[in-house]
Coordinates of C-alpha atoms and ligand atoms in Angstrom, one line a residue:
M22 CA 0.0 0.0 0.0
K23 CA 1.4 3.4 -1.0
M24 CA 1.3 6.1 1.6
T25 CA 1.1 8.8 -1.0
R26 CA -2.0 7.4 -2.6
S27 CA -3.7 6.8 0.7
I28 CA -3.2 10.4 1.7
V29 CA -4.5 11.6 -1.6
F30 CA -7.4 9.3 -1.5
V31 CA -8.3 10.3 2.1
A32 CA -8.1 13.9 1.2
F33 CA -10.2 13.5 -1.8
C34 CA -12.8 11.5 0.0
A35 CA -12.8 13.6 3.2
C36 CA -15.9 15.5 2.4
A37 CA -17.9 12.5 1.3
L38 CA -16.9 10.2 4.2
P39 CA -16.2 12.6 7.1
L40 CA -17.0 10.1 9.9
Q41 CA -15.5 7.0 8.5
A42 CA -12.1 5.5 8.9
A43 CA -9.6 5.8 6.1
P44 CA -11.0 4.0 3.1
D45 CA -9.4 0.7 2.1
D46 CA -6.9 1.5 -0.7
T47 CA -6.5 -2.1 -1.9
P48 CA -7.9 -2.7 -5.3
R49 CA -10.8 -5.2 -5.4
L50 CA -10.1 -6.5 -8.9
V51 CA -7.2 -6.7 -11.3
L52 CA -8.6 -6.9 -14.9
Q53 CA -6.0 -7.9 -17.4
I54 CA -7.2 -7.5 -21.0
T55 CA -5.1 -9.0 -23.8
V56 CA -6.1 -8.3 -27.4
D57 CA -4.6 -11.0 -29.6
Q58 CA -2.6 -9.4 -32.4
L59 CA -3.3 -5.8 -31.4
R60 CA -0.3 -4.1 -32.9
G61 CA 0.6 -0.9 -31.0
D62 CA -0.6 1.5 -33.7
L63 CA -4.0 0.0 -34.3
P64 CA -6.1 1.7 -31.5
T65 CA -4.8 5.2 -32.3
R66 CA -5.0 4.6 -36.1
Y67 CA -8.8 4.9 -35.9
Y68 CA -8.9 7.1 -32.8
D69 CA -11.1 9.8 -34.3
R70 CA -13.8 7.3 -34.9
L71 CA -13.7 5.4 -31.6
G72 CA -16.6 5.8 -29.3
E73 CA -16.6 6.8 -25.6
G74 CA -15.7 4.5 -22.8
G75 CA -13.5 1.9 -24.6
F76 CA -10.0 2.5 -25.9
R77 CA -10.6 6.3 -25.4
Y78 CA -11.3 5.7 -21.7
L79 CA -8.0 3.9 -21.3
W80 CA -6.0 6.3 -23.5
E81 CA -7.4 9.4 -21.8
N82 CA -7.5 8.2 -18.2
G83 CA -4.7 5.7 -18.0
T84 CA -0.9 5.5 -18.1
V85 CA -0.2 4.7 -21.8
Y86 CA 3.2 3.4 -22.8
T87 CA 3.5 4.4 -26.5
D88 CA 6.8 2.5 -27.1
A89 CA 6.2 -0.9 -25.6
R90 CA 7.4 -4.2 -27.1
H91 CA 8.0 -7.8 -26.5
N92 CA 11.7 -8.4 -26.1
H93 CA 11.7 -12.1 -27.3
A94 CA 12.1 -13.2 -30.9
N95 CA 9.1 -15.5 -31.5
C96 CA 6.1 -13.2 -31.3
E97 CA 3.4 -15.8 -31.2
T98 CA 0.3 -16.2 -29.0
I99 CA 1.3 -18.5 -26.2
V100 CA 4.8 -16.9 -26.0
G101 CA 3.3 -13.4 -25.6
H102 CA 0.5 -14.3 -23.3
T103 CA 2.8 -16.3 -20.9
T104 CA 5.3 -13.4 -21.0
L105 CA 2.6 -11.0 -20.0
A106 CA 1.4 -13.4 -17.3
T107 CA 4.7 -14.2 -15.7
G108 CA 7.0 -11.2 -16.4
A109 CA 9.6 -13.9 -17.5
T110 CA 11.1 -14.4 -20.9
P111 CA 10.3 -17.6 -22.9
A112 CA 13.8 -18.9 -22.1
V113 CA 12.6 -19.0 -18.5
H114 CA 8.8 -19.6 -18.7
G115 CA 9.4 -22.3 -21.3
M116 CA 6.7 -21.3 -23.8
I117 CA 9.1 -20.8 -26.7
G118 CA 6.6 -21.3 -29.4
N119 CA 3.0 -22.3 -30.0
V120 CA 4.4 -25.8 -30.8
W121 CA 7.8 -27.5 -30.4
L122 CA 9.3 -30.8 -31.2
E123 CA 9.5 -33.2 -28.2
R124 CA 12.9 -34.8 -28.4
E125 CA 12.0 -38.1 -26.6
T126 CA 9.1 -38.9 -28.9
G127 CA 10.0 -36.9 -32.0
E128 CA 6.5 -35.6 -32.0
T129 CA 5.2 -32.0 -32.3
V130 CA 3.8 -30.8 -29.0
Y131 CA 1.0 -28.1 -28.6
N132 CA 2.0 -25.7 -25.8
I133 CA -0.7 -26.4 -23.2
E134 CA -1.8 -29.9 -24.2
D135 CA -1.9 -32.4 -21.3
A136 CA -3.5 -35.8 -21.8
R137 CA -4.0 -36.2 -18.0
Y138 CA -6.7 -33.5 -17.9
R139 CA -9.4 -34.2 -20.5
L140 CA -12.0 -31.6 -21.5
L141 CA -14.9 -31.5 -19.1
T142 CA -17.3 -31.6 -22.0
P143 CA -17.0 -34.9 -23.9
G144 CA -16.7 -34.3 -27.7
A145 CA -15.8 -30.6 -27.5
D146 CA -12.3 -31.5 -28.9
V147 CA -10.7 -29.8 -31.8
D148 CA -12.2 -31.0 -35.1
Q149 CA -9.3 -31.8 -37.5
E150 CA -11.7 -31.3 -40.5
T151 CA -12.9 -27.8 -39.7
E152 CA -10.2 -26.3 -37.5
I153 CA -8.4 -23.6 -39.3
D154 CA -5.9 -22.6 -36.6
P155 CA -2.9 -24.7 -37.6
T156 CA -1.2 -24.7 -34.2
Q157 CA -4.5 -25.8 -32.6
K158 CA -4.5 -28.8 -34.9
A159 CA -1.0 -29.9 -33.6
A160 CA -2.4 -31.0 -30.2
R161 CA -2.2 -34.8 -29.7
S162 CA -4.9 -34.9 -27.1
E163 CA -7.9 -32.8 -26.0
G164 CA -6.5 -32.4 -22.5
R165 CA -5.3 -29.0 -21.3
S166 CA -3.4 -27.6 -18.4
P167 CA -0.8 -25.0 -17.5
A168 CA 1.8 -27.7 -16.4
A169 CA 4.3 -26.8 -19.2
I170 CA 4.5 -23.2 -17.9
L171 CA 7.7 -23.4 -15.8
V172 CA 7.3 -20.4 -13.5
S173 CA 4.6 -18.7 -11.5
T174 CA 2.2 -16.1 -12.9
F175 CA 1.1 -12.8 -11.3
S176 CA -2.2 -14.5 -10.7
D177 CA -0.4 -17.4 -8.9
E178 CA 1.3 -14.9 -6.7
L179 CA -2.0 -13.3 -5.9
V180 CA -3.5 -16.6 -4.8
A181 CA -0.4 -17.5 -2.7
H182 CA -0.4 -14.0 -1.1
T183 CA -4.0 -14.1 -0.1
G184 CA -4.0 -17.6 1.4
G185 CA -6.0 -18.9 -1.5
R186 CA -8.8 -16.3 -1.0
A187 CA -8.3 -14.4 -4.2
K188 CA -10.5 -15.6 -7.1
V189 CA -8.5 -16.0 -10.2
L190 CA -10.3 -16.6 -13.6
A191 CA -9.4 -16.3 -17.2
V192 CA -11.5 -16.4 -20.4
S193 CA -10.7 -16.5 -24.1
V194 CA -11.9 -17.9 -27.3
K195 CA -8.4 -19.6 -27.5
D196 CA -7.5 -22.2 -24.9
R197 CA -4.0 -20.9 -24.8
G198 CA -5.2 -17.3 -24.3
A199 CA -7.0 -18.4 -21.1
V200 CA -4.8 -21.2 -19.6
S201 CA -1.7 -19.0 -19.7
M202 CA -3.3 -16.2 -17.8
A203 CA -5.1 -18.3 -15.2
G204 CA -1.7 -19.6 -14.2
H205 CA -1.4 -22.8 -12.1
A206 CA -3.8 -21.8 -9.3
G207 CA -6.6 -20.1 -11.3
K208 CA -9.5 -21.3 -13.4
A209 CA -9.6 -21.1 -17.2
F210 CA -12.5 -21.2 -19.7
W211 CA -12.3 -21.1 -23.5
F212 CA -14.6 -21.4 -26.5
S213 CA -15.4 -24.7 -28.1
K214 CA -15.9 -24.6 -31.8
A215 CA -17.4 -28.0 -31.5
N216 CA -20.4 -26.9 -29.3
G217 CA -20.4 -23.1 -29.4
G218 CA -20.1 -22.9 -25.6
F219 CA -17.2 -22.2 -23.2
V220 CA -15.4 -25.3 -21.8
T221 CA -12.7 -26.1 -19.4
S222 CA -10.6 -29.2 -18.4
T223 CA -10.5 -31.5 -15.4
Y224 CA -7.4 -29.7 -14.3
Y225 CA -9.7 -26.9 -13.2
Y226 CA -13.0 -28.4 -12.3
D227 CA -14.7 -31.8 -11.6
Q228 CA -18.0 -30.3 -12.8
Y229 CA -19.0 -27.0 -14.3
P230 CA -20.3 -24.3 -11.9
A231 CA -24.0 -23.9 -12.4
W232 CA -23.6 -20.5 -14.1
V233 CA -21.4 -22.0 -16.8
D234 CA -24.1 -24.6 -17.6
E235 CA -26.7 -21.9 -17.6
W236 CA -24.7 -19.6 -19.9
N237 CA -24.0 -22.5 -22.3
D238 CA -27.7 -23.6 -22.2
Q239 CA -28.7 -20.2 -23.7
E240 CA -26.9 -21.2 -26.9
L241 CA -26.0 -17.6 -27.6
A242 CA -23.7 -18.6 -30.4
S243 CA -26.6 -20.1 -32.4
Q244 CA -28.3 -16.7 -32.4
Y245 CA -25.7 -15.6 -35.1
G246 CA -27.1 -18.3 -37.4
G247 CA -28.3 -17.0 -40.7
R248 CA -27.0 -13.6 -40.0
E249 CA -23.9 -11.8 -41.3
W250 CA -21.1 -9.5 -40.2
R251 CA -21.9 -6.0 -41.4
L252 CA -20.1 -2.8 -41.1
L253 CA -20.8 -0.8 -38.0
H254 CA -20.8 2.6 -39.8
P255 CA -21.4 3.8 -43.4
Q256 CA -18.7 2.3 -45.6
S257 CA -17.5 5.7 -46.9
S258 CA -16.4 6.7 -43.3
Y259 CA -13.7 4.0 -43.2
L260 CA -10.0 4.5 -44.0
F261 CA -10.2 1.3 -46.1
A262 CA -13.6 2.1 -47.6
D263 CA -12.5 1.6 -51.2
T264 CA -10.3 -1.5 -50.7
D265 CA -12.6 -4.2 -49.4
D266 CA -11.9 -6.7 -52.2
R267 CA -8.2 -7.4 -52.3
P268 CA -6.7 -10.5 -54.0
W269 CA -4.5 -11.4 -51.0
E270 CA -7.4 -11.7 -48.6
T271 CA -8.4 -15.2 -47.6
D272 CA -11.6 -16.3 -49.3
L273 CA -13.1 -18.8 -46.9
A274 CA -16.0 -20.7 -48.5
G275 CA -19.2 -18.8 -47.8
F276 CA -17.5 -16.1 -45.8
G277 CA -15.9 -14.3 -48.7
R278 CA -13.5 -11.4 -49.0
T279 CA -16.1 -8.5 -49.0
F280 CA -18.8 -7.2 -46.7
P281 CA -21.2 -8.5 -45.6
H282 CA -19.6 -11.7 -44.4
P283 CA -22.3 -14.4 -43.8
W284 CA -21.9 -16.6 -40.7
G285 CA -24.0 -19.3 -42.4
D286 CA -26.5 -21.6 -40.7
S287 CA -25.8 -22.5 -37.1
D288 CA -25.6 -26.2 -38.0
D289 CA -23.0 -25.7 -40.7
P290 CA -19.7 -27.4 -39.6
Y291 CA -17.8 -24.1 -40.1
F292 CA -20.3 -21.8 -38.4
T293 CA -18.5 -21.5 -35.0
T294 CA -15.2 -21.1 -36.8
L295 CA -16.6 -18.1 -38.7
L296 CA -17.9 -16.6 -35.5
T297 CA -14.3 -16.6 -34.2
T298 CA -13.0 -15.0 -37.4
S299 CA -15.3 -12.0 -36.9
P300 CA -16.2 -9.6 -34.0
A301 CA -18.8 -12.2 -32.9
G302 CA -16.1 -14.2 -31.1
D303 CA -15.3 -11.2 -28.9
E304 CA -19.0 -10.5 -28.3
L305 CA -19.5 -14.0 -27.0
T306 CA -16.4 -13.7 -24.9
L307 CA -17.7 -10.5 -23.4
S308 CA -21.1 -12.1 -22.6
F309 CA -19.5 -15.0 -20.9
A310 CA -17.1 -12.7 -18.9
K311 CA -19.9 -10.5 -17.7
T312 CA -21.8 -13.6 -16.4
L313 CA -18.6 -14.8 -14.8
I314 CA -18.0 -11.4 -13.0
D315 CA -21.5 -11.4 -11.7
R316 CA -21.9 -15.1 -10.7
E317 CA -18.4 -15.5 -9.2
G318 CA -18.8 -12.3 -7.3
L319 CA -15.5 -10.8 -8.5
G320 CA -14.5 -7.7 -6.6
E321 CA -17.2 -8.1 -4.0
D322 CA -15.0 -8.4 -0.9
V323 CA -11.7 -6.8 0.2
V324 CA -9.5 -9.6 -1.1
P325 CA -8.4 -8.6 -4.6
D326 CA -9.6 -10.9 -7.4
F327 CA -8.2 -11.4 -10.9
L328 CA -9.9 -11.7 -14.2
A329 CA -8.0 -12.1 -17.5
I330 CA -9.8 -11.7 -20.7
S331 CA -8.1 -12.4 -24.0
F332 CA -10.0 -11.2 -27.1
S333 CA -9.1 -13.4 -30.1
S334 CA -11.0 -11.9 -33.0
T335 CA -8.4 -9.3 -33.9
D336 CA -5.9 -12.1 -34.5
Y337 CA -8.1 -14.3 -36.7
V338 CA -9.3 -11.2 -38.7
G339 CA -5.7 -10.1 -39.0
H340 CA -4.6 -13.4 -40.3
L341 CA -7.4 -13.7 -42.9
F342 CA -7.5 -10.1 -44.2
G343 CA -4.3 -8.4 -42.9
P344 CA -4.3 -5.6 -40.3
S345 CA -4.7 -3.0 -43.0
S346 CA -8.1 -4.0 -44.3
L347 CA -11.7 -2.9 -44.1
E348 CA -12.4 -6.1 -42.0
S349 CA -9.6 -5.3 -39.5
E350 CA -10.7 -1.6 -39.3
D351 CA -14.4 -2.6 -38.5
N352 CA -13.2 -5.2 -36.1
I353 CA -11.2 -2.6 -34.1
L354 CA -14.2 -0.3 -34.0
R355 CA -16.4 -3.1 -32.8
L356 CA -13.8 -4.3 -30.3
D357 CA -13.9 -0.7 -29.0
R358 CA -17.6 -1.1 -28.3
V359 CA -16.9 -4.5 -26.6
L360 CA -14.3 -2.8 -24.3
A361 CA -16.7 0.0 -23.5
E362 CA -19.4 -2.4 -22.5
L363 CA -17.0 -4.4 -20.4
L364 CA -15.6 -1.3 -18.6
E365 CA -19.1 0.0 -18.0
F366 CA -20.1 -3.3 -16.5
V367 CA -17.0 -3.5 -14.2
D368 CA -17.6 0.1 -13.2
E369 CA -21.2 -0.8 -12.1
K370 CA -20.2 -4.0 -10.3
V371 CA -16.9 -3.1 -8.8
G372 CA -16.0 0.5 -9.6
L373 CA -13.2 1.4 -12.0
E374 CA -11.4 3.3 -9.2
R375 CA -11.2 0.0 -7.3
T376 CA -10.0 -1.9 -10.3
V377 CA -6.5 -2.1 -11.7
I378 CA -6.9 -2.4 -15.5
V379 CA -4.1 -3.4 -17.8
L380 CA -4.4 -3.8 -21.5
S381 CA -1.7 -5.2 -23.8
A382 CA -1.3 -7.7 -26.7
D383 CA 0.4 -11.0 -27.1
H384 CA 2.0 -9.8 -30.3
G385 CA 1.4 -7.5 -33.3
G386 CA 1.3 -8.5 -36.9
P387 CA 2.7 -7.6 -40.4
D388 CA 0.7 -6.1 -43.2
A389 CA -0.1 -8.5 -46.0
P390 CA 2.7 -8.4 -48.5
G391 CA 0.2 -7.5 -51.2
Y392 CA -0.8 -4.4 -49.3
S393 CA 2.8 -3.5 -48.7
N394 CA 3.8 -4.1 -52.3
S395 CA 0.9 -2.0 -53.5
L396 CA 2.6 0.9 -51.8
N397 CA 6.1 0.0 -53.1
L398 CA 7.0 -1.5 -49.7
Q399 CA 8.9 -4.7 -49.4
G400 CA 7.5 -8.1 -48.4
G401 CA 6.4 -11.5 -49.7
Y402 CA 5.5 -15.0 -48.8
V403 CA 8.2 -17.6 -48.0
D404 CA 7.8 -21.2 -49.3
P405 CA 10.7 -23.3 -48.0
E406 CA 9.3 -26.3 -50.0
T407 CA 10.4 -24.6 -53.2
W408 CA 13.9 -23.9 -52.0
N409 CA 16.6 -25.7 -53.8
K410 CA 18.2 -27.2 -50.7
E411 CA 19.1 -30.7 -51.7
A412 CA 22.5 -29.8 -53.1
A413 CA 23.4 -27.9 -50.0
I414 CA 22.3 -30.7 -47.7
A415 CA 24.3 -33.2 -49.6
R416 CA 27.4 -31.1 -49.5
L417 CA 27.0 -30.4 -45.7
K418 CA 26.5 -34.2 -45.0
D419 CA 29.7 -34.9 -47.0
E420 CA 31.8 -32.2 -45.3
L421 CA 30.5 -33.0 -41.8
E422 CA 30.6 -36.8 -42.4
I423 CA 27.0 -37.4 -41.5
D424 CA 25.2 -40.6 -42.5
G425 CA 21.4 -40.6 -42.5
E426 CA 19.2 -37.5 -42.1
L427 CA 20.6 -34.0 -41.4
I428 CA 17.3 -32.2 -40.6
E429 CA 14.5 -33.7 -38.6
K430 CA 11.9 -31.0 -39.0
Y431 CA 11.3 -27.3 -39.3
E432 CA 8.8 -26.2 -36.7
H433 CA 8.6 -22.4 -36.6
P434 CA 10.9 -20.7 -35.6
Y435 CA 13.4 -23.6 -35.2
V436 CA 15.1 -26.1 -37.4
Y437 CA 15.5 -29.4 -35.5
L438 CA 18.5 -31.5 -36.6
S439 CA 18.1 -35.3 -36.6
P440 CA 18.3 -37.1 -33.2
A441 CA 21.7 -38.7 -34.2
I442 CA 23.2 -35.3 -34.4
A443 CA 21.5 -34.0 -31.3
S444 CA 23.2 -36.8 -29.3
R445 CA 26.8 -35.8 -30.4
D446 CA 29.0 -33.8 -28.1
D447 CA 28.4 -30.1 -27.8
A448 CA 31.4 -28.9 -29.8
E449 CA 30.5 -31.1 -32.8
R450 CA 26.8 -30.0 -32.5
E451 CA 27.9 -26.4 -32.6
T452 CA 30.0 -27.0 -35.7
I453 CA 27.1 -28.7 -37.5
E454 CA 24.5 -26.2 -36.4
R455 CA 26.7 -23.3 -37.5
A456 CA 27.2 -24.9 -40.9
V457 CA 23.4 -25.4 -41.3
A458 CA 22.8 -21.8 -40.2
A459 CA 25.3 -20.5 -42.7
E460 CA 23.6 -22.4 -45.5
L461 CA 20.2 -21.1 -44.5
S462 CA 21.5 -17.5 -44.3
R463 CA 22.2 -17.7 -48.1
F464 CA 18.5 -17.7 -48.9
P465 CA 17.4 -14.1 -49.7
E466 CA 14.3 -14.5 -47.5
V467 CA 16.4 -15.3 -44.4
S468 CA 17.8 -12.5 -42.4
L469 CA 19.5 -14.5 -39.7
A470 CA 20.0 -18.1 -38.7
V471 CA 21.5 -18.8 -35.3
S472 CA 23.0 -22.0 -33.9
S473 CA 21.5 -22.8 -30.4
R474 CA 24.8 -24.3 -29.3
A475 CA 26.6 -21.1 -30.3
L476 CA 24.0 -19.2 -28.3
E477 CA 24.6 -21.4 -25.3
H478 CA 28.4 -21.1 -25.6
G479 CA 28.3 -17.3 -26.0
N480 CA 29.8 -17.6 -29.6
V481 CA 27.4 -15.1 -31.1
P482 CA 27.7 -11.3 -31.8
D483 CA 26.0 -9.2 -29.1
T484 CA 23.3 -7.5 -31.1
E485 CA 19.8 -6.7 -29.9
L486 CA 18.3 -9.1 -32.5
I487 CA 20.4 -12.0 -31.2
R488 CA 19.5 -11.1 -27.7
T489 CA 15.8 -11.5 -28.6
V490 CA 16.7 -15.0 -29.9
L491 CA 18.6 -15.8 -26.7
R492 CA 15.6 -14.7 -24.6
N493 CA 13.6 -17.3 -26.6
F494 CA 16.0 -20.1 -26.0
N495 CA 15.1 -22.9 -23.6
P496 CA 17.5 -25.8 -23.9
K497 CA 14.9 -28.5 -23.2
R498 CA 12.4 -27.2 -25.9
S499 CA 14.1 -25.0 -28.4
G500 CA 15.4 -26.4 -31.7
D501 CA 18.9 -26.3 -33.0
V502 CA 18.9 -23.4 -35.4
Y503 CA 16.7 -20.3 -35.0
V504 CA 15.5 -18.8 -38.3
V505 CA 14.5 -15.2 -38.7
F506 CA 13.0 -14.4 -42.1
A507 CA 13.6 -10.9 -43.7
P508 CA 11.2 -8.1 -42.6
N509 CA 7.7 -8.6 -44.0
W510 CA 8.6 -12.1 -45.4
F511 CA 6.8 -15.0 -43.8
I512 CA 5.2 -18.4 -44.5
N513 CA 1.4 -18.1 -45.2
D514 CA 0.4 -21.6 -46.5
F515 CA -0.6 -24.0 -43.7
D516 CA -1.5 -27.3 -45.1
G517 CA -3.5 -25.6 -47.9
L518 CA -5.0 -22.8 -45.8
V519 CA -3.4 -19.8 -47.4
V520 CA -3.7 -16.7 -45.2
A521 CA -2.9 -13.0 -45.8
S522 CA -0.6 -12.4 -42.9
T523 CA 1.4 -14.4 -40.3
H524 CA 3.2 -13.0 -37.2
G525 CA 6.0 -14.7 -35.3
S526 CA 9.0 -12.6 -36.0
P527 CA 11.2 -10.4 -33.8
W528 CA 10.6 -7.4 -36.1
E529 CA 8.9 -4.3 -34.8
Y530 CA 5.5 -4.8 -36.4
D531 CA 5.2 -8.1 -34.5
A532 CA 6.9 -7.0 -31.3
Y533 CA 5.3 -3.5 -30.9
V534 CA 2.2 -3.6 -28.7
P535 CA 0.3 -1.3 -26.4
I536 CA 0.7 -1.3 -22.7
V537 CA -1.9 0.7 -20.8
F538 CA -2.6 0.7 -17.0
A539 CA -5.8 2.5 -15.8
G540 CA -8.1 2.7 -12.8
H541 CA -7.3 2.6 -9.1
G542 CA -5.6 6.0 -8.8
I543 CA -3.3 5.4 -11.8
A544 CA -2.4 8.7 -13.4
A545 CA -3.5 9.9 -16.9
Q546 CA -0.2 10.3 -18.8
H547 CA 1.5 9.1 -22.0
V548 CA 5.0 7.8 -21.6
S549 CA 7.3 7.4 -24.6
R550 CA 10.3 5.7 -23.0
R551 CA 10.8 2.1 -24.2
V552 CA 9.3 -0.5 -21.9
Y553 CA 8.8 -4.3 -22.3
T554 CA 6.0 -6.7 -21.8
V555 CA 8.0 -8.5 -19.1
D556 CA 7.4 -5.4 -17.1
V557 CA 3.6 -5.9 -16.8
A558 CA 3.5 -8.8 -14.3
T559 CA 6.3 -7.2 -12.2
T560 CA 4.4 -3.9 -12.1
L561 CA 1.1 -5.6 -11.1
A562 CA 2.9 -7.6 -8.3
N563 CA 4.6 -4.4 -7.0
H564 CA 1.3 -2.4 -7.2
L565 CA -0.5 -5.1 -5.2
G566 CA 2.4 -5.5 -2.7
L567 CA 3.2 -9.1 -3.8
K568 CA 6.5 -10.7 -4.4
P569 CA 7.4 -10.9 -8.1
P570 CA 6.5 -14.0 -10.0
S571 CA 9.2 -16.6 -9.7
G572 CA 10.9 -16.1 -13.1
A573 CA 10.1 -12.5 -13.6
S574 CA 12.9 -10.3 -15.1
G575 CA 10.8 -7.2 -15.9
E576 CA 11.2 -3.9 -14.2
V577 CA 8.5 -2.0 -12.2
L578 CA 6.9 0.7 -14.3
Y579 CA 7.2 3.4 -11.8
E580 CA 4.8 5.7 -13.5
V581 CA 2.1 3.2 -12.5
T582 CA 3.1 2.4 -8.9
E583 CA 4.4 5.8 -7.6
Ligands
LIG13 ZN1 -2.1 -15.3 -34.6

């Protein structure tokens, strides 16, 4: 508790509460909002057309960091969420990518999969036929838990500090957007495309709370059936009014590249998927979160509670249409309305002055290369399948005296060498990895390829780019060579699903995100010094008087806490 704030608060309230003791200054609720793929420039790009109470409330009443970024290389969903949750780098929290290759089995692992904890709703598993999120398809079982997160989250620290009395909950369309934020001690709910409701796993509950069953029984998702995503405002008012139909936008069957985008009938197998690739996914998340706040009684007593909400629509819309599209623009304007409704509800239930709000993003995203090229800017799609690499591989195998396979797999962002090479001694491995990295670096689409052993041994130049790769390196999970494609170059074909835009690089457009703190006596100010997403959990812990999460390396953002 900060003496200065208590004094200010008492002075401010003295006339209203003349006969009462000093009011309790502890916040009742910490509300952590994460917007998936909200690049740092997107809220202010459309600022003059935002409504009241959403982004504008935060930007005008909060402490806004205008030069915030992730300081790890692989700007992907689980990596960014877990960094925001733990204040640790991926090297330490272990979430080095949405997927990685498990050495013991040779299989690809999905970050939060855990076969020990099945979904609480039978049959709500990922459907391999209709799932369009390629990383989601990688999971080998339907089970989910935070077991693979190697350190504590801010929310874990809150539970420990309060003797288990703090209520900690997290909600998202994406399982990884909720599980990461709930930490090990909280509860997570996510959207099931199989049944249109929110689900959880047996890690969290033996049976659903009554309010979850009641919310799911309303079948709110099906109310979008037969309807379509239309523009919120007259089309002529949009920045991208004249460029709705662009050839690089993804043309999902029935959904199309232009407004209006029909969601189809509620019994169509792709119906719930299309809800998530539009603002409807965020609207459903909001509805579920409001019921959660109400029925779980968040913020009702003096023990601070924690609610994390990760809004996923911005990510899916960004992938399909690019962040510079009419769809992305309308999605941001609609997200603004979702945020306004959320903040109004929290204000009614808890009071914004008793709530610590923090908003950030798990990553940003690049413009579609077609958009960039139309403005004479660089960019393009990478297809390693078409690379002429056989000759180089044969030569390397000859030079390095390798029998059998050289490369096991490429699983973004790492090349995994074959197990026979991984079992050699460290010096030999470094020689081989460096040779592979040197060959990869010859391709024009590759900016940098880094040997993991060279990183471990300190045999790399000390550049900021290499440091981001080092912060992403966990020896048990990372592959053998980290590949950074050139700015605005990325893979966009995922088993035949061809998307407009893919993030996952260390470049600024993927790393640059907003960080805004608001509510609970936090000052209205814009701060342009560079800060990092690892600072968020450290700052929350400091503000609440908790010890930092176990692996946190971020600094306290003193503009928030002083
Ligand atoms: Zn994404």
